[in-house]
């Protein structure tokens, strides 16, 4: 047997009674013919002998019985398989053996795995596909695209059947229809694409249903949005305290699945801590700065992070200025210094000069006074109308909290600055024309003030 001129398909469930209907083309002109119904493995189930179209002898039956609808004299070779069991599936053929062997008709019998709880007495058989496997690709972050694929296999045997697998989807019991955020890959709807995940989707249960010949097999899977959605701290963005006060523990949290790696970084000094709490306790000026909480996780190769920053302001007296430089020329003193930490509030700088061990004020420069700034950190002033001789000059930084320790200007490793008598005879506060070498080295901003209030400090 090499070819079936016709082949029909019959589907049934295990344990049911199944009737296979074959019709032999009875021809009175054929002297002798044997019509045989055989299994796919060659075992004969029914054999009938005909002579000139008449039945000769009794039909031969094996592992089957004649169906009630059978009519052997008229060629209706209907057999009944009762019960139809595992192993009976396959292709059955009707063959005519006369002068030659001819395949008349074929019927392929498919066995369907019965659906649990289904009534087998109802018309039409249902098959239950294998339990689907649900897989995800893409990223499950908020506002990202998530692709879910449902894969199931047919349990119908033989496997060369023409039944198609269809898929249906539901989220928390609600059937998903194409449109809005949802789309499917093809007619089978094997793949569900969620174009934009929402935070409200977090923890939803996705139900994939594989359907073959009206049978159903489902797979439920909860998918959680992987964060962090947003990092948060239990403190305000700006924390202002006085030095030596206690600061409550600052905690950083983020809604993450899987759990996030949380790291605090002091952006002022670069120090990093792999923890979600900052415990300052009693603070000092060195705690002041900007702190950054970074919650980070990685899923399917995609790094997701959320950042929250706070500023800790510790109010204290400022730190003394640094990098003091002085250049004295006839009738003019040029002084420079670099500001240090201002203590958390605006600071000012007071320049003083010592006459006979008595400190007197020369001028005051405010931190935001651009007229006296070389750049953002370096300040400069020009001082004239100072009594000739050697005097000490110092600068004191102060804010609303208090004063820093005074810092002396040095000239040639000496605390005494040599003030030279002006050659111009000028006796008022003004800028003296400097030699070219000094003009190239410095760009001076003219200190223009109508009046200078001199006030005294107690000796520090």
Tab-separated table of C-alpha atoms in Angstrom:
chain	number	residue	atom	x	y	z
A	1	UNK	CA	0.000	0.000	0.000
A	2	UNK	CA	1.654	3.199	-1.141
A	3	UNK	CA	-1.131	5.701	-1.725
A	4	UNK	CA	-4.628	6.515	-0.547
A	5	UNK	CA	-6.892	8.058	-3.185
A	6	UNK	CA	-8.964	9.578	-0.365
A	7	UNK	CA	-8.245	10.042	3.300
A	8	UNK	CA	-10.698	11.332	5.869
A	9	UNK	CA	-9.999	12.234	9.472
A	10	UNK	CA	-11.892	11.041	12.509
A	11	UNK	CA	-11.246	12.349	16.032
A	12	UNK	CA	-12.250	10.532	19.161
A	13	UNK	CA	-11.343	10.178	22.805
A	14	UNK	CA	-9.846	7.296	24.645
A	15	UNK	CA	-12.455	4.782	25.930
A	16	UNK	CA	-15.208	5.733	23.503
A	17	UNK	CA	-16.925	3.555	20.923
A	18	UNK	CA	-15.888	4.445	17.426
A	19	UNK	CA	-17.372	3.349	14.093
A	20	UNK	CA	-15.254	3.381	10.963
A	21	UNK	CA	-17.284	3.388	7.767
A	22	UNK	CA	-15.845	1.981	4.564
A	23	UNK	CA	-17.743	1.250	1.337
A	24	UNK	CA	-16.543	-1.435	-1.074
A	25	UNK	CA	-17.191	-0.767	-4.794
A	26	UNK	CA	-19.037	-4.093	-5.512
A	27	UNK	CA	-18.701	-5.003	-9.214
A	28	UNK	CA	-20.617	-8.033	-10.532
A	29	UNK	CA	-18.234	-8.261	-13.491
A	30	UNK	CA	-15.308	-9.084	-11.249
A	31	UNK	CA	-15.066	-12.860	-10.957
A	32	UNK	CA	-13.452	-12.826	-7.474
A	33	UNK	CA	-12.326	-10.060	-5.085
A	34	UNK	CA	-11.352	-9.787	-1.455
A	35	UNK	CA	-12.063	-6.529	0.382
A	36	UNK	CA	-10.030	-6.062	3.488
A	37	UNK	CA	-10.092	-3.373	6.206
A	38	UNK	CA	-6.696	-3.220	7.883
A	39	UNK	CA	-5.034	-1.221	10.631
A	40	UNK	CA	-2.101	1.104	10.086
A	41	UNK	CA	0.206	-1.689	11.186
A	42	UNK	CA	-1.161	-4.130	8.594
A	43	UNK	CA	-3.344	-6.195	10.927
A	44	UNK	CA	-6.607	-7.162	9.170
A	45	UNK	CA	-9.764	-6.267	11.080
A	46	UNK	CA	-12.364	-7.275	8.484
A	47	UNK	CA	-12.137	-9.418	5.360
A	48	UNK	CA	-15.028	-10.208	2.963
A	49	UNK	CA	-14.938	-12.400	-0.172
A	50	UNK	CA	-17.068	-11.492	-3.197
A	51	UNK	CA	-17.721	-13.515	-6.378
A	52	UNK	CA	-19.436	-11.673	-9.210
A	53	UNK	CA	-20.625	-9.167	-6.608
A	54	UNK	CA	-22.029	-11.787	-4.233
A	55	UNK	CA	-20.744	-12.492	-0.717
A	56	UNK	CA	-19.074	-15.836	-0.372
A	57	UNK	CA	-18.802	-17.250	3.110
A	58	UNK	CA	-18.838	-15.328	6.369
A	59	UNK	CA	-16.883	-12.111	6.966
A	60	UNK	CA	-13.725	-12.498	9.010
A	61	UNK	CA	-13.533	-10.152	12.040
A	62	UNK	CA	-10.638	-9.544	14.395
A	63	UNK	CA	-10.513	-7.103	17.339
A	64	UNK	CA	-13.694	-5.403	16.158
A	65	UNK	CA	-17.347	-6.068	15.431
A	66	UNK	CA	-19.767	-5.150	12.696
A	67	UNK	CA	-21.530	-1.906	13.298
A	68	UNK	CA	-25.304	-1.781	13.273
A	69	UNK	CA	-25.123	0.308	10.120
A	70	UNK	CA	-23.078	-2.333	8.271
A	71	UNK	CA	-24.538	-3.988	5.136
A	72	UNK	CA	-22.007	-6.474	3.837
A	73	UNK	CA	-23.971	-7.541	0.698
A	74	UNK	CA	-24.189	-3.894	-0.388
A	75	UNK	CA	-20.520	-3.232	0.406
A	76	UNK	CA	-21.111	-1.124	3.534
A	77	UNK	CA	-18.193	-2.387	5.532
A	78	UNK	CA	-18.770	-0.590	8.809
A	79	UNK	CA	-16.818	-1.777	11.793
A	80	UNK	CA	-17.047	-0.829	15.422
A	81	UNK	CA	-14.100	-0.368	17.772
A	82	UNK	CA	-15.410	-0.757	21.281
A	83	UNK	CA	-13.721	0.518	23.275
A	84	UNK	CA	-11.333	2.723	21.354
A	85	UNK	CA	-8.083	2.610	23.347
A	86	UNK	CA	-4.589	4.013	23.285
A	87	UNK	CA	-2.747	2.472	20.366
A	88	UNK	CA	-5.772	2.285	18.074
A	89	UNK	CA	-4.994	5.678	16.537
A	90	UNK	CA	-3.592	5.684	13.020
A	91	UNK	CA	-4.620	5.229	9.399
A	92	UNK	CA	-7.062	2.446	8.465
A	93	UNK	CA	-7.407	1.378	4.836
A	94	UNK	CA	-9.848	-0.506	2.624
A	95	UNK	CA	-8.025	-2.639	0.056
A	96	UNK	CA	-9.344	-4.604	-2.950
A	97	UNK	CA	-7.446	-7.773	-3.842
A	98	UNK	CA	-8.406	-9.172	-7.236
A	99	UNK	CA	-6.054	-9.462	-10.136
A	100	UNK	CA	-4.172	-6.524	-8.581
A	101	UNK	CA	-4.055	-4.919	-5.153
A	102	UNK	CA	-5.742	-1.505	-4.966
A	103	UNK	CA	-6.232	0.839	-2.035
A	104	UNK	CA	-9.811	2.061	-2.204
A	105	UNK	CA	-10.141	4.354	0.781
A	106	UNK	CA	-8.312	5.469	3.959
A	107	UNK	CA	-9.510	6.848	7.274
A	108	UNK	CA	-7.076	8.330	9.823
A	109	UNK	CA	-8.265	7.916	13.354
A	110	UNK	CA	-6.931	10.462	15.858
A	111	UNK	CA	-7.071	10.019	19.597
A	112	UNK	CA	-7.725	13.087	21.677
A	113	UNK	CA	-6.720	13.394	25.306
A	114	UNK	CA	-10.037	14.025	26.995
A	115	UNK	CA	-10.572	17.327	28.750
A	116	UNK	CA	-10.880	16.987	32.505
A	117	UNK	CA	-14.476	17.215	33.647
A	118	UNK	CA	-15.933	17.158	30.106
A	119	UNK	CA	-18.955	15.018	29.359
A	120	UNK	CA	-17.862	12.440	26.780
A	121	UNK	CA	-21.416	11.825	25.742
A	122	UNK	CA	-21.656	15.215	24.082
A	123	UNK	CA	-21.151	15.430	20.348
A	124	UNK	CA	-17.669	16.247	19.230
A	125	UNK	CA	-14.507	15.331	21.079
A	126	UNK	CA	-12.297	17.793	22.896
A	127	UNK	CA	-8.537	17.601	23.258
A	128	UNK	CA	-6.493	19.072	26.053
A	129	UNK	CA	-3.144	20.522	24.950
A	130	UNK	CA	-0.145	20.292	27.232
A	131	UNK	CA	0.146	22.757	30.080
A	132	UNK	CA	1.405	25.958	28.406
A	133	UNK	CA	4.768	27.464	29.242
A	134	UNK	CA	4.752	31.233	29.689
A	135	UNK	CA	7.954	33.117	28.885
A	136	UNK	CA	8.774	36.832	28.924
A	137	UNK	CA	11.188	38.980	26.971
A	138	UNK	CA	12.011	42.648	27.024
A	139	UNK	CA	11.880	44.643	30.211
A	140	UNK	CA	9.249	44.675	32.919
A	141	UNK	CA	9.950	48.233	34.058
A	142	UNK	CA	7.287	50.903	34.177
A	143	UNK	CA	6.704	52.479	30.730
A	144	UNK	CA	8.655	49.705	29.003
A	145	UNK	CA	7.520	47.013	26.553
A	146	UNK	CA	6.899	43.473	27.774
A	147	UNK	CA	6.417	40.520	25.423
A	148	UNK	CA	4.812	37.358	26.777
A	149	UNK	CA	4.860	34.136	24.752
A	150	UNK	CA	2.638	31.135	25.439
A	151	UNK	CA	3.801	27.738	24.179
A	152	UNK	CA	1.749	24.541	24.263
A	153	UNK	CA	1.833	21.241	22.379
A	154	UNK	CA	-0.925	19.109	20.982
A	155	UNK	CA	-1.650	15.793	22.660
A	156	UNK	CA	-3.576	14.458	19.668
A	157	UNK	CA	-2.103	11.297	18.109
A	158	UNK	CA	-0.900	10.739	15.465
A	159	UNK	CA	0.829	14.104	15.333
A	160	UNK	CA	0.171	14.716	11.607
A	161	UNK	CA	-3.329	15.988	12.275
A	162	UNK	CA	-4.721	19.220	10.886
A	163	UNK	CA	-5.940	20.678	14.173
A	164	UNK	CA	-4.639	24.160	14.912
A	165	UNK	CA	-3.628	25.618	18.258
A	166	UNK	CA	-5.204	28.857	19.344
A	167	UNK	CA	-4.385	31.012	22.365
A	168	UNK	CA	-6.429	33.322	24.553
A	169	UNK	CA	-5.177	35.740	27.227
A	170	UNK	CA	-6.620	37.254	30.370
A	171	UNK	CA	-5.290	39.523	33.122
A	172	UNK	CA	-6.829	38.993	36.538
A	173	UNK	CA	-9.755	37.211	34.882
A	174	UNK	CA	-10.445	39.907	32.270
A	175	UNK	CA	-10.075	38.709	28.686
A	176	UNK	CA	-7.587	40.781	26.721
A	177	UNK	CA	-8.678	42.123	23.372
A	178	UNK	CA	-6.331	43.748	20.854
A	179	UNK	CA	-6.107	47.517	21.061
A	180	UNK	CA	-4.831	50.196	23.427
A	181	UNK	CA	-1.698	48.725	25.066
A	182	UNK	CA	-2.260	45.152	23.904
A	183	UNK	CA	-1.472	43.463	20.607
A	184	UNK	CA	-0.927	39.928	19.330
A	185	UNK	CA	1.643	38.542	16.935
A	186	UNK	CA	-0.570	36.502	14.618
A	187	UNK	CA	-3.907	34.774	14.186
A	188	UNK	CA	-3.011	32.168	16.780
A	189	UNK	CA	-2.338	34.916	19.373
A	190	UNK	CA	0.570	32.963	20.756
A	191	UNK	CA	2.425	36.157	21.725
A	192	UNK	CA	0.999	39.028	23.743
A	193	UNK	CA	2.757	42.397	23.518
A	194	UNK	CA	2.105	44.991	26.240
A	195	UNK	CA	3.395	48.211	24.727
A	196	UNK	CA	3.476	50.246	27.934
A	197	UNK	CA	3.588	48.807	31.408
A	198	UNK	CA	1.871	50.798	34.099
A	199	UNK	CA	2.661	50.819	37.766
A	200	UNK	CA	-0.889	49.570	38.319
A	201	UNK	CA	0.076	46.373	36.457
A	202	UNK	CA	2.357	45.433	39.314
A	203	UNK	CA	1.565	41.937	40.578
A	204	UNK	CA	-1.200	41.244	38.067
A	205	UNK	CA	-1.851	37.603	37.148
A	206	UNK	CA	-1.625	36.825	33.441
A	207	UNK	CA	-3.564	33.765	32.270
A	208	UNK	CA	-2.543	32.076	29.019
A	209	UNK	CA	-5.061	29.577	27.580
A	210	UNK	CA	-4.099	27.106	24.851
A	211	UNK	CA	-7.071	25.820	22.850
A	212	UNK	CA	-7.158	22.902	20.397
A	213	UNK	CA	-10.454	21.572	19.024
A	214	UNK	CA	-12.326	23.398	21.797
A	215	UNK	CA	-10.233	21.798	24.532
A	216	UNK	CA	-8.485	24.158	26.943
A	217	UNK	CA	-5.322	24.189	28.982
A	218	UNK	CA	-4.334	27.257	30.954
A	219	UNK	CA	-1.221	28.653	32.558
A	220	UNK	CA	-1.224	31.399	35.158
A	221	UNK	CA	1.816	33.504	35.886
A	222	UNK	CA	2.165	36.577	38.053
A	223	UNK	CA	4.597	39.111	36.716
A	224	UNK	CA	5.902	41.924	38.872
A	225	UNK	CA	7.207	45.205	37.608
A	226	UNK	CA	10.879	45.432	38.347
A	227	UNK	CA	11.959	48.691	39.880
A	228	UNK	CA	12.947	50.830	41.331
A	229	UNK	CA	9.836	52.825	40.694
A	230	UNK	CA	10.977	55.724	42.870
A	231	UNK	CA	13.562	56.192	45.587
A	232	UNK	CA	12.359	58.054	48.656
A	233	UNK	CA	13.861	59.250	51.919
A	234	UNK	CA	12.253	59.977	55.271
A	235	UNK	CA	13.606	63.508	55.403
A	236	UNK	CA	13.235	66.792	53.558
A	237	UNK	CA	15.471	67.690	50.628
A	238	UNK	CA	17.376	70.243	52.720
A	239	UNK	CA	18.278	69.571	56.342
A	240	UNK	CA	19.714	72.502	58.323
A	241	UNK	CA	21.144	71.919	61.788
A	242	UNK	CA	23.615	73.553	64.107
A	243	UNK	CA	26.904	71.872	64.701
A	244	UNK	CA	26.871	69.298	67.519
A	245	UNK	CA	23.135	68.714	67.181
A	246	UNK	CA	21.707	65.223	66.661
A	247	UNK	CA	20.294	64.284	63.260
A	248	UNK	CA	17.740	61.491	62.961
A	249	UNK	CA	18.688	58.468	60.897
A	250	UNK	CA	17.907	59.096	57.224
A	251	UNK	CA	16.513	56.072	55.428
A	252	UNK	CA	16.287	55.515	51.668
A	253	UNK	CA	13.731	53.068	50.275
A	254	UNK	CA	12.670	52.003	46.804
A	255	UNK	CA	9.936	49.726	45.506
A	256	UNK	CA	11.966	47.050	43.705
A	257	UNK	CA	11.414	43.494	42.467
A	258	UNK	CA	13.905	41.893	42.649
A	259	UNK	CA	15.315	43.866	45.603
A	260	UNK	CA	17.451	46.861	44.695
A	261	UNK	CA	21.011	47.596	45.617
A	262	UNK	CA	20.827	50.845	47.611
A	263	UNK	CA	23.901	53.029	47.900
A	264	UNK	CA	24.459	56.341	49.646
A	265	UNK	CA	27.181	58.591	48.251
A	266	UNK	CA	28.562	61.733	49.839
A	267	UNK	CA	28.988	63.873	46.736
A	268	UNK	CA	31.225	66.237	48.672
A	269	UNK	CA	33.998	63.727	49.336
A	270	UNK	CA	32.928	60.784	47.138
A	271	UNK	CA	32.542	58.390	50.050
A	272	UNK	CA	30.107	55.548	49.266
A	273	UNK	CA	28.120	53.335	51.594
A	274	UNK	CA	26.198	50.229	50.500
A	275	UNK	CA	23.316	50.651	52.917
A	276	UNK	CA	19.886	52.194	52.977
A	277	UNK	CA	20.419	54.218	56.168
A	278	UNK	CA	22.560	57.217	57.046
A	279	UNK	CA	23.145	57.433	60.786
A	280	UNK	CA	24.855	60.739	61.574
A	281	UNK	CA	24.197	60.986	65.260
A	282	UNK	CA	25.761	64.194	66.590
A	283	UNK	CA	26.931	66.094	63.516
A	284	UNK	CA	29.947	68.272	63.007
A	285	UNK	CA	30.989	70.530	60.152
A	286	UNK	CA	32.580	67.650	58.274
A	287	UNK	CA	29.182	65.994	57.813
A	288	UNK	CA	27.913	68.921	55.746
A	289	UNK	CA	27.386	68.263	52.052
A	290	UNK	CA	25.106	66.712	49.453
A	291	UNK	CA	24.169	63.068	49.821
A	292	UNK	CA	22.769	60.934	47.012
A	293	UNK	CA	20.728	57.770	47.413
A	294	UNK	CA	20.853	55.514	44.358
A	295	UNK	CA	18.569	52.482	44.076
A	296	UNK	CA	19.634	50.198	41.257
A	297	UNK	CA	18.655	46.833	39.843
A	298	UNK	CA	19.255	44.898	36.639
A	299	UNK	CA	16.764	42.619	34.890
A	300	UNK	CA	17.357	40.944	31.538
A	301	UNK	CA	20.486	43.021	31.110
A	302	UNK	CA	18.695	46.351	31.548
A	303	UNK	CA	19.925	48.565	34.387
A	304	UNK	CA	17.264	50.605	36.100
A	305	UNK	CA	17.956	53.155	38.792
A	306	UNK	CA	16.312	55.924	40.738
A	307	UNK	CA	18.151	58.751	42.498
A	308	UNK	CA	17.207	60.914	45.453
A	309	UNK	CA	19.403	63.678	46.872
A	310	UNK	CA	19.410	65.583	50.141
A	311	UNK	CA	21.561	68.471	51.327
A	312	UNK	CA	22.813	68.554	54.876
A	313	UNK	CA	23.703	72.073	56.040
A	314	UNK	CA	25.627	72.227	59.304
A	315	UNK	CA	25.644	75.766	60.616
A	316	UNK	CA	28.991	76.620	62.185
A	317	UNK	CA	31.579	79.328	62.030
A	318	UNK	CA	33.524	79.332	58.760
A	319	UNK	CA	36.893	77.752	58.219
A	320	UNK	CA	39.924	80.052	57.976
A	321	UNK	CA	40.875	81.210	54.459
A	322	UNK	CA	43.837	79.515	52.775
A	323	UNK	CA	46.539	80.257	50.214
A	324	UNK	CA	47.181	83.794	51.448
A	325	UNK	CA	49.452	85.881	49.209
A	326	UNK	CA	50.609	89.483	49.442
A	327	UNK	CA	52.622	91.766	47.171
A	328	UNK	CA	53.683	95.187	48.411
A	329	UNK	CA	54.800	98.020	46.151
A	330	UNK	CA	55.306	101.706	46.951
A	331	UNK	CA	52.020	103.006	48.317
A	332	UNK	CA	50.110	99.795	47.509
A	333	UNK	CA	49.486	96.387	49.038
A	334	UNK	CA	47.839	93.655	46.934
A	335	UNK	CA	46.360	90.821	49.038
A	336	UNK	CA	44.803	87.541	47.883
A	337	UNK	CA	43.228	84.550	49.674
A	338	UNK	CA	41.080	81.497	48.913
A	339	UNK	CA	37.850	81.045	50.762
A	340	UNK	CA	37.172	77.845	52.710
A	341	UNK	CA	33.884	76.281	53.839
A	342	UNK	CA	31.555	79.077	54.861
A	343	UNK	CA	29.966	77.157	57.723
A	344	UNK	CA	26.667	76.723	55.928
A	345	UNK	CA	25.767	80.400	55.609
A	346	UNK	CA	27.174	83.407	53.796
A	347	UNK	CA	30.490	84.558	55.170
A	348	UNK	CA	32.454	87.788	55.047
A	349	UNK	CA	36.156	88.578	55.289
A	350	UNK	CA	37.623	91.279	57.497
A	351	UNK	CA	41.125	92.593	56.766
A	352	UNK	CA	42.967	94.084	59.737
A	353	UNK	CA	46.362	95.739	60.253
A	354	UNK	CA	48.376	95.972	63.428
A	355	UNK	CA	49.801	99.314	64.574
A	356	UNK	CA	51.817	99.002	67.788
A	357	UNK	CA	50.114	95.669	68.589
A	358	UNK	CA	46.687	97.200	68.182
A	359	UNK	CA	44.554	95.687	65.408
A	360	UNK	CA	42.548	98.053	63.285
A	361	UNK	CA	40.114	97.297	60.501
A	362	UNK	CA	41.140	97.999	56.904
A	363	UNK	CA	38.174	96.767	54.871
A	364	UNK	CA	35.456	94.116	54.720
A	365	UNK	CA	34.686	91.874	51.730
A	366	UNK	CA	31.459	89.919	51.452
A	367	UNK	CA	31.442	86.391	50.019
A	368	UNK	CA	29.237	87.375	47.092
A	369	UNK	CA	31.093	90.590	46.291
A	370	UNK	CA	32.194	90.001	42.690
A	371	UNK	CA	34.180	93.244	42.635
A	372	UNK	CA	36.734	91.581	44.854
A	373	UNK	CA	36.722	88.102	43.316
A	374	UNK	CA	39.439	86.784	41.018
A	375	UNK	CA	37.291	83.692	40.396
A	376	UNK	CA	34.676	81.744	42.336
A	377	UNK	CA	37.003	80.967	45.230
A	378	UNK	CA	39.851	83.504	45.160
A	379	UNK	CA	39.386	87.013	46.575
A	380	UNK	CA	41.669	90.055	46.227
A	381	UNK	CA	41.903	93.641	47.462
A	382	UNK	CA	44.289	96.533	46.954
A	383	UNK	CA	45.170	98.566	50.027
A	384	UNK	CA	46.622	102.080	49.915
A	385	UNK	CA	47.123	104.949	52.360
A	386	UNK	CA	48.896	102.780	54.932
A	387	UNK	CA	51.580	104.242	57.176
A	388	UNK	CA	55.024	103.268	55.910
A	389	UNK	CA	56.842	100.637	57.898
A	390	UNK	CA	56.504	96.989	58.820
A	391	UNK	CA	53.077	95.932	59.987
A	392	UNK	CA	51.168	92.675	60.395
A	393	UNK	CA	48.087	92.088	58.241
A	394	UNK	CA	45.501	89.380	58.793
A	395	UNK	CA	42.138	88.215	57.438
A	396	UNK	CA	39.272	86.873	59.508
A	397	UNK	CA	36.338	84.920	58.032
A	398	UNK	CA	33.039	85.205	59.893
A	399	UNK	CA	29.332	84.472	59.469
A	400	UNK	CA	26.252	84.753	61.650
A	401	UNK	CA	27.445	81.905	63.847
A	402	UNK	CA	30.899	83.179	64.683
A	403	UNK	CA	34.476	83.971	63.660
A	404	UNK	CA	37.188	81.717	62.310
A	405	UNK	CA	40.705	81.933	63.637
A	406	UNK	CA	42.632	84.879	62.126
A	407	UNK	CA	45.187	84.068	59.441
A	408	UNK	CA	48.309	86.226	58.930
A	409	UNK	CA	49.645	87.273	55.557
A	410	UNK	CA	53.309	86.396	55.073
A	411	UNK	CA	55.954	88.184	53.035
A	412	UNK	CA	59.319	86.489	52.513
A	413	UNK	CA	58.505	84.077	55.375
A	414	UNK	CA	57.931	87.007	57.673
A	415	UNK	CA	54.748	87.987	59.481
A	416	UNK	CA	55.718	91.626	58.984
A	417	UNK	CA	54.685	93.267	55.721
A	418	UNK	CA	56.910	96.100	54.535
A	419	UNK	CA	54.699	99.026	53.538
A	420	UNK	CA	56.697	101.339	51.314
A	421	UNK	CA	56.079	105.051	51.147
A	422	UNK	CA	54.153	106.098	48.071
A	423	UNK	CA	56.219	107.900	45.481
A	424	UNK	CA	53.171	109.687	44.123
A	425	UNK	CA	52.365	111.472	47.311
A	426	UNK	CA	48.849	110.180	47.167
A	427	UNK	CA	47.096	110.332	50.496
A	428	UNK	CA	43.715	108.855	49.549
A	429	UNK	CA	42.457	105.381	48.903
A	430	UNK	CA	43.085	104.635	45.230
A	431	UNK	CA	44.856	102.284	42.844
A	432	UNK	CA	48.499	103.096	42.114
A	433	UNK	CA	49.812	102.444	38.618
A	434	UNK	CA	51.946	99.346	38.893
A	435	UNK	CA	55.065	98.349	36.957
A	436	UNK	CA	54.435	96.331	33.789
A	437	UNK	CA	55.672	93.113	35.363
A	438	UNK	CA	52.990	93.313	38.060
A	439	UNK	CA	50.315	94.407	35.614
A	440	UNK	CA	50.947	91.292	33.534
A	441	UNK	CA	50.880	89.048	36.594
A	442	UNK	CA	47.603	90.369	38.068
A	443	UNK	CA	44.291	91.714	36.849
A	444	UNK	CA	43.009	93.947	39.583
A	445	UNK	CA	39.429	94.832	40.215
A	446	UNK	CA	39.166	98.390	41.509
A	447	UNK	CA	37.800	98.524	44.979
A	448	UNK	CA	35.412	101.448	44.805
A	449	UNK	CA	33.731	102.440	48.033
A	450	UNK	CA	32.378	105.877	48.976
A	451	UNK	CA	33.033	105.245	52.634
A	452	UNK	CA	34.548	102.531	54.747
A	453	UNK	CA	33.180	101.975	58.151
A	454	UNK	CA	35.954	101.022	60.483
A	455	UNK	CA	34.975	98.901	63.378
A	456	UNK	CA	37.037	97.142	65.885
A	457	UNK	CA	37.229	93.642	67.087
A	458	UNK	CA	38.358	92.543	70.418
A	459	UNK	CA	41.774	90.949	70.303
A	460	UNK	CA	41.384	87.312	69.283
